[in-house]
Short mmCIF file of C-alpha atoms in Angstrom, two decimals:
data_model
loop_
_atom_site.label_atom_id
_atom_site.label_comp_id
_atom_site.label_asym_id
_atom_site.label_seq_id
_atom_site.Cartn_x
_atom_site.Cartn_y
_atom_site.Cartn_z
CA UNK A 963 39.11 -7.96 -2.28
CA UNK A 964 37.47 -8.32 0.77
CA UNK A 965 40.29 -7.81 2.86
CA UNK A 966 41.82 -4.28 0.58
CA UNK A 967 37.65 -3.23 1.53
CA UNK A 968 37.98 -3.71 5.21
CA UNK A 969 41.71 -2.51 5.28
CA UNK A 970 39.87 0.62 3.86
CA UNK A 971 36.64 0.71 5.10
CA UNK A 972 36.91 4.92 6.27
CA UNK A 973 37.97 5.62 2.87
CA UNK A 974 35.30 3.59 1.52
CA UNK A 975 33.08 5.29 3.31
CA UNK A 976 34.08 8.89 2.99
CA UNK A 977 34.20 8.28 -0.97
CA UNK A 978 30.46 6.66 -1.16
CA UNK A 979 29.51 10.02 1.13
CA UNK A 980 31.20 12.47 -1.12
CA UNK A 981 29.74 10.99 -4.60
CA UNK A 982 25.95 10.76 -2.42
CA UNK A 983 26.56 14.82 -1.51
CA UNK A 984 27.24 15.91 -4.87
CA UNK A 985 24.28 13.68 -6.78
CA UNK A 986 22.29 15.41 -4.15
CA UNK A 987 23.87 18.71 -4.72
CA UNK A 988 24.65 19.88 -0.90
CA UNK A 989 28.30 20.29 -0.87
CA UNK A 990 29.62 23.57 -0.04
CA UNK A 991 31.11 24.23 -3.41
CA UNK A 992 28.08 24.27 -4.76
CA UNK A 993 25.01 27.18 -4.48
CA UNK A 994 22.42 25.80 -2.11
CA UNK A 995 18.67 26.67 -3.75
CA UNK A 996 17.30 29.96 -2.42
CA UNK A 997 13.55 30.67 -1.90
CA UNK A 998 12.50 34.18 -2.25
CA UNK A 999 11.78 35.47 0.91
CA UNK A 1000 9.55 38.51 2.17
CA UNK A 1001 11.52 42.06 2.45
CA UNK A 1002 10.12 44.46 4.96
CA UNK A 1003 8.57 47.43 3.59
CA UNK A 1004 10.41 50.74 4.33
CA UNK A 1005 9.06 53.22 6.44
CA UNK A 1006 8.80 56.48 5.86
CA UNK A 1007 10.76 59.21 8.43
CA UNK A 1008 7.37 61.12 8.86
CA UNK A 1009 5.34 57.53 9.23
CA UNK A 1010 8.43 56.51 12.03
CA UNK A 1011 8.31 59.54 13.86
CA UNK A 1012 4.83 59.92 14.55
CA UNK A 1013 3.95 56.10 14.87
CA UNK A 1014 6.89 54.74 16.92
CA UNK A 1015 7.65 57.59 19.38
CA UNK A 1016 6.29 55.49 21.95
CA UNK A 1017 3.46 58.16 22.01
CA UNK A 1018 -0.98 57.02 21.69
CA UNK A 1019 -2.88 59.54 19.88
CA UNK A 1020 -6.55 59.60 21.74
CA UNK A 1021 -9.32 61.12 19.76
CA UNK A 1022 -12.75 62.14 21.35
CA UNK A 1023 -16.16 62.28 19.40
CA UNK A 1024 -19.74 63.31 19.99
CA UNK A 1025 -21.63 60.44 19.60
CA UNK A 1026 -25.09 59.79 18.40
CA UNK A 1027 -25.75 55.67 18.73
CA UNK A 1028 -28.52 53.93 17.58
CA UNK A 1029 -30.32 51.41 20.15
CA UNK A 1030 -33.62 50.27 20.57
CA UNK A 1031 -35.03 52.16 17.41
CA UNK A 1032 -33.94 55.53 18.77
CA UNK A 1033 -30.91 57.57 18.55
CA UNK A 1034 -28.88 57.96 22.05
CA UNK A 1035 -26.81 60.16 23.06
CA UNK A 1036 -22.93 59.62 24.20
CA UNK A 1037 -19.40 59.95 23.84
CA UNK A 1038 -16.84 57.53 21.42
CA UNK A 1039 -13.24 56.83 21.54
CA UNK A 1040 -10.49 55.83 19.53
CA UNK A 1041 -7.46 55.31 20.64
CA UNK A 1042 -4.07 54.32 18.30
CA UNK A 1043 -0.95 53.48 19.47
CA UNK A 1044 1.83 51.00 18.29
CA UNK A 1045 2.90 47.89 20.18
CA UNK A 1046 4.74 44.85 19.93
CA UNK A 1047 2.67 41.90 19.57
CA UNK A 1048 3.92 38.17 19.67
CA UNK A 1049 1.90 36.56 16.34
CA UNK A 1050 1.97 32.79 17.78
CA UNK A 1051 0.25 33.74 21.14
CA UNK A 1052 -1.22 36.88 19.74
CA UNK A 1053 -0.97 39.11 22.76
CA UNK A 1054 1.23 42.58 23.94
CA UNK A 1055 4.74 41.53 24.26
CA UNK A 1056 5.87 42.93 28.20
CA UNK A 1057 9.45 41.32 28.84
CA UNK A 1058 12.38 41.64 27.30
CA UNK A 1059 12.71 37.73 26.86
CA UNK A 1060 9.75 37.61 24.55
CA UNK A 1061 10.42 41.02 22.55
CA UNK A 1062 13.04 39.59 20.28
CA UNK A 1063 9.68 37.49 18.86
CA UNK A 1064 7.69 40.41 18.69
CA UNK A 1065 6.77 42.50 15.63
CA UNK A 1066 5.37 45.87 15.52
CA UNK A 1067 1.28 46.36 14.90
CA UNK A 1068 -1.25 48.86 14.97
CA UNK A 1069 -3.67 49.26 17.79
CA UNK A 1070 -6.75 50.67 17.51
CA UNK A 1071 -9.39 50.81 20.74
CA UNK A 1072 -12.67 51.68 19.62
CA UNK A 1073 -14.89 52.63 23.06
CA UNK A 1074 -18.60 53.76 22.69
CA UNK A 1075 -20.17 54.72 25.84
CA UNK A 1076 -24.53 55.79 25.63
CA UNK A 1077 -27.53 55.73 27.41
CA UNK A 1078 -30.65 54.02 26.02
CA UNK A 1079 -33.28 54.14 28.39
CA UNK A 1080 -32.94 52.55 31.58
CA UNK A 1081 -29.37 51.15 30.20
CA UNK A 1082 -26.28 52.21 30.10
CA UNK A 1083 -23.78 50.48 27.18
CA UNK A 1084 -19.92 50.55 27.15
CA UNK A 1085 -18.84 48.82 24.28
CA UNK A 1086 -14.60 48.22 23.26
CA UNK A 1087 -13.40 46.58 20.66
CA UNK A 1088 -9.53 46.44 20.12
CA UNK A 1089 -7.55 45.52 16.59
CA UNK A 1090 -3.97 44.49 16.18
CA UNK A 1091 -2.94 45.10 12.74
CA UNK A 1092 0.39 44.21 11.41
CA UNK A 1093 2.52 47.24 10.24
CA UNK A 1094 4.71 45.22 7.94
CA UNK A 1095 2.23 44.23 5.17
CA UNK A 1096 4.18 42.18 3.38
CA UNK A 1097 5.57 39.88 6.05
CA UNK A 1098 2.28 39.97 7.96
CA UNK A 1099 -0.58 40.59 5.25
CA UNK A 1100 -3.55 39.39 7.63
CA UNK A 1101 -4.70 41.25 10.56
CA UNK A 1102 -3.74 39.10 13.44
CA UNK A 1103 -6.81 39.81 16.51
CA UNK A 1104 -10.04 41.46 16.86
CA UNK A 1105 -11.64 41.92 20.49
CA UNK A 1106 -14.90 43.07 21.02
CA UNK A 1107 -16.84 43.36 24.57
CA UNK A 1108 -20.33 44.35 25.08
CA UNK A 1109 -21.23 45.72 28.90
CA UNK A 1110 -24.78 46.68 29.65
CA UNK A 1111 -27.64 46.72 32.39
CA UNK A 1112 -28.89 43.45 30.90
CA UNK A 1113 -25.34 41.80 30.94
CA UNK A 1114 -22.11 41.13 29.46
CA UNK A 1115 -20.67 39.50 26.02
CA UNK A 1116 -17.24 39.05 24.46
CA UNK A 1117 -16.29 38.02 21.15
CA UNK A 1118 -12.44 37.44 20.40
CA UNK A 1119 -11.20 36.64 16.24
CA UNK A 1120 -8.19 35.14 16.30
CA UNK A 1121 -6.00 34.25 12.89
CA UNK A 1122 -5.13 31.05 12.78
CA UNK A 1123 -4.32 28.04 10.68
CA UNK A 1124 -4.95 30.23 7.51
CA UNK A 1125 -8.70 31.19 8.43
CA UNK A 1126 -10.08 33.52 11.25
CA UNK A 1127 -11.43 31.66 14.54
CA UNK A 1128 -14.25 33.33 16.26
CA UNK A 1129 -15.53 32.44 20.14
CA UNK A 1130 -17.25 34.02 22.36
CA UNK A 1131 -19.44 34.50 25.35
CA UNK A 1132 -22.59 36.14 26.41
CA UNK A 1133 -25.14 35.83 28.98
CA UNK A 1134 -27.86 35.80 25.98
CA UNK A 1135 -29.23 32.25 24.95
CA UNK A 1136 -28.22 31.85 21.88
CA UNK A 1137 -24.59 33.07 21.89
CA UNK A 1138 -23.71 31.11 25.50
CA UNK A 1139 -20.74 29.33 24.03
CA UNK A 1140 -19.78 30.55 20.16
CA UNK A 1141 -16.83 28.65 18.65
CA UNK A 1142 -16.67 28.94 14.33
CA UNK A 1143 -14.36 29.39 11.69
CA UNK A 1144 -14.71 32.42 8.77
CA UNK A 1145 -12.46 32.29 6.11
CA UNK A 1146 -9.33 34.49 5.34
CA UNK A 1147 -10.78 37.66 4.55
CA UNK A 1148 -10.76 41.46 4.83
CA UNK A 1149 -12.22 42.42 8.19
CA UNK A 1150 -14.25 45.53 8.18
CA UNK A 1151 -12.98 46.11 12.21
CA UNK A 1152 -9.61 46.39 10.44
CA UNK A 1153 -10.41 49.20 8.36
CA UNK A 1154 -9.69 51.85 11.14
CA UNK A 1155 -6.30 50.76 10.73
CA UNK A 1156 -5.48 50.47 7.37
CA UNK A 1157 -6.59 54.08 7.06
CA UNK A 1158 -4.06 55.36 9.36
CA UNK A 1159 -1.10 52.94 7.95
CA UNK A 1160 -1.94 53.91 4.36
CA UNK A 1161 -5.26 54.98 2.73
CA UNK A 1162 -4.10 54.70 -0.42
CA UNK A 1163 -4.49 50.74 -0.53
CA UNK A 1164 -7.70 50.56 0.79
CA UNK A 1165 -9.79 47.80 -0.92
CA UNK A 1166 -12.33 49.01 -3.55
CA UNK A 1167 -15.29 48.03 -5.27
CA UNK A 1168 -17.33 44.79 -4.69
CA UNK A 1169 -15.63 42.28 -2.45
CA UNK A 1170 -16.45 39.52 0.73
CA UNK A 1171 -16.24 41.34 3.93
CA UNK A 1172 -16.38 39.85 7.23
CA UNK A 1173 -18.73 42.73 9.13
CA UNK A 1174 -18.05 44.83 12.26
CA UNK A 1175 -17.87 42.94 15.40
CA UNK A 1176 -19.19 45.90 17.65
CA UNK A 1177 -22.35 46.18 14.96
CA UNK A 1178 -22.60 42.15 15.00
CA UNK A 1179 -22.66 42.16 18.40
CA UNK A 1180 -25.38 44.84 19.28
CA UNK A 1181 -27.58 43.23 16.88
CA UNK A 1182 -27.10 39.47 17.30
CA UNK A 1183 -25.54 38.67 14.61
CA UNK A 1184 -22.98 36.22 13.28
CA UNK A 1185 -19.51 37.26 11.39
CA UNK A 1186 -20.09 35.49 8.17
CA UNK A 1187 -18.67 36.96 5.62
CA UNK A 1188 -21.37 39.59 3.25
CA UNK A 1189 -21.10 41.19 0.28
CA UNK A 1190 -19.91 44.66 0.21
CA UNK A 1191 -19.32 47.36 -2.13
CA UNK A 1192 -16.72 49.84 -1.14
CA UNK A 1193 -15.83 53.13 -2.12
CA UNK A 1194 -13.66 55.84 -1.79
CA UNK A 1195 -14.47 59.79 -2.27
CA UNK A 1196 -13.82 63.08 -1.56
CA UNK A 1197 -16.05 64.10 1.31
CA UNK A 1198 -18.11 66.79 -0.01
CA UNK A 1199 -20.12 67.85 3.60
CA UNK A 1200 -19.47 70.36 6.00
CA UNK A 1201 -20.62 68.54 9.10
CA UNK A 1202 -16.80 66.82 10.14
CA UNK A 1203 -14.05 69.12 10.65
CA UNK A 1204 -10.86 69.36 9.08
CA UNK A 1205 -9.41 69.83 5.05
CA UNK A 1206 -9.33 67.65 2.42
CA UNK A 1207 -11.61 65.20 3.62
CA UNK A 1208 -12.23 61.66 2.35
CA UNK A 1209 -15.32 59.52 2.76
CA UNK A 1210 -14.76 55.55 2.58
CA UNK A 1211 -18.31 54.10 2.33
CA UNK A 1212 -18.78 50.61 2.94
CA UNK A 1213 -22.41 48.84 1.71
CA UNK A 1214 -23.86 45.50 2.37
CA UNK A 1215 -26.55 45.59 0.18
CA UNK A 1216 -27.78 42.32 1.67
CA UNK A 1217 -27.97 43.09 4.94
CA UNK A 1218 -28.98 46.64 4.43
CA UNK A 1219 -26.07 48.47 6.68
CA UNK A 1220 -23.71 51.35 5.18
CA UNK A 1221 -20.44 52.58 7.38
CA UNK A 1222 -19.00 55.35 6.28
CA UNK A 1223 -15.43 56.21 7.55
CA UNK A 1224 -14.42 59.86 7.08
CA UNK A 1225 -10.47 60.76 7.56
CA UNK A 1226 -8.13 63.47 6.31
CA UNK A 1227 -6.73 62.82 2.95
CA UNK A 1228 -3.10 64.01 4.22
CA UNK A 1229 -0.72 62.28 6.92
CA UNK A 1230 -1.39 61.43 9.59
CA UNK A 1231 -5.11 60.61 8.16
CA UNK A 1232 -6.71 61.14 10.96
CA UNK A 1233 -10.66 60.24 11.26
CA UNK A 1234 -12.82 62.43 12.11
CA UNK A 1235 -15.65 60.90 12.43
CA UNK A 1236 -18.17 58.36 11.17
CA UNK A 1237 -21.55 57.57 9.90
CA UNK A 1238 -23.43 53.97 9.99
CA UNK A 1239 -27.06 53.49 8.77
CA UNK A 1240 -28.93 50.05 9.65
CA UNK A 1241 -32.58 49.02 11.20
CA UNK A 1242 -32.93 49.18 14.97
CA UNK A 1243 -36.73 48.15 15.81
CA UNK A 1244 -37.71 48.49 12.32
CA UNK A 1245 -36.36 52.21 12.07
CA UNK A 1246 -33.68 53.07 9.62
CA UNK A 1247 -31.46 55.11 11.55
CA UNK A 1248 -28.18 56.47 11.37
CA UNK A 1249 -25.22 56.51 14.50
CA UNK A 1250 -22.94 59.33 14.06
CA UNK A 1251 -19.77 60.20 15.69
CA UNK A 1252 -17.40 63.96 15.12
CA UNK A 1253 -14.39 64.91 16.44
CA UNK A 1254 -14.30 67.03 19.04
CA UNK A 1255 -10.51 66.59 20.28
CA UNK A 1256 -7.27 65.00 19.38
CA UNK A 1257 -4.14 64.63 21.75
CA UNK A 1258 -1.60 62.58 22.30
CA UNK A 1259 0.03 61.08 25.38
CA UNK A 1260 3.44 59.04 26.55
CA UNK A 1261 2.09 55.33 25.71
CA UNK A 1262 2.37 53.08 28.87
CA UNK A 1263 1.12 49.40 29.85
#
């Protein structure tokens, strides 16, 4: 017996490796098991055209900002454009090496530039949101920097590990060296873009928001994560311009802010403008921003 078994060890072998594949049900003439996987949403023709031309579309606004418990006067930007964006190191994909890992997001730059007294403020904050919703749910960065006579600040949110990572730096005290963790949630900086890629599945009603980094930052404030009630009308004013407007109104009722983001019901929803109510020096005031001019330009790095 011995002997027959090492006269045939290779067919020994091959037999024991065969009857091994099939109790473990990976030989090729059987189905492997297939996990449902993500499909990418289709885009529309009008959506492709106007988003991935390789054009920005720069809007300019009239800005009223509140600061110091008074209302200043300035001018605010936004700025959209698509890019692609590599999710692991969550910056602009520039070579053709790294573009094959890239996937297409929003941009939006959000600039607000003011006087209050003696100081003048430049503040940008900058959002990457995922086009593809379905592959890439979660809004994947969130920049905000803070420029003023007194000094400078920056706050990055990063998505990461399942959860949103927040550092920063500022030449106040108290936020010298930030480094904390939020949990996976809607972020109200990524609001702006959701708008634009389809207002239609905007979030309603009473959720956990993680607040507006330019509005955390001018006030000191943490992004924890608030209530917030949102909503979404018809705009009933006359003070924005453009037809069949829509008002999304966004209340923390705990920390006594409202944004309201007004946009054009039809494609390409643009907004223009916006309203937010909160205390500066103990007066309830309200920062308002309206269009004044739309154009758009050949998008270059």
């Amino acid at each position: 017996m011995k002997q027959a078994v090492q006269k045939n060890f290779l067919l020994v072998v091959l037999i024991l490796a065969v009857g091994f594949a099939f109790a473990m049900k990976v030989t090729i003439f059987q189905k492997p098991a297939t996990t449902p996987q993500p499909t990418l949403t289709p885009l529309s023709a009008e959506f492709t055209a106007y988003w991935l031309g390789g054009k920005a579309e720069v809007n300019t606004y009239k800005l009223e900002q509140a600061r110091n418990g008074v209302l200043n006067p300035g001018q605010a930007t936004l700025i959209f454009m698509t890019e692609d964006f590599l999710p692991d190191k969550q910056v602009t994909s520039t070579t053709e090496t790294t573009r094959a890992n890239a996937i297409p997001v929003l941009k939006t730059n959000i600039s607000k530039t003011f006087n209050a007294g003696v100081s003048d403020y430049a503040l940008v904050t900058s959002v990457f949101t995922p086009i593809n919703n379905s592959l890439f749910p979660n809004t994947l960065k969130v920049s905000t920097s803070e420029q003023s006579w007194a000094g400078q600040s920056y706050l990055q949110i990063n998505y990461r590990n399942n959860a949103y990572q927040v550092s920063g730096k500022s030449y106040v005290e108290s936020e010298v060296e930030e480094s904390y963790e939020v949990p996976k949630l809607m972020l109200e900086d990524e609001l702006w873009n959701r708008i634009r890629l389809n207002p239609d599945k905007l979030p309603t009603g009473e959720i956990q928001l993680i607040p507006g980094s330019m509005a955390a930052r001018l006030r000191h404030q943490r992004l924890d994560p608030l209530a917030a009630k949102l909503t979404l009308t018809n705009y009933e004013g006359v003070l924005y311009p453009g037809k069949g407007l829509k008002a999304y109104t966004i209340q923390y009722p705990t920390d006594n802010r409202t944004l309201v983001l007004i946009f054009e019901g039809l494609f390409p929803h643009k907004i223009v403008g916006w309203e937010e109510t909160y205390k500066s020096k103990d007066n309830l005031l309200t920062s308002r921003a309206v269009l004044e001019k739309t154009i758009q330009f050949e998008a270059t790095r």
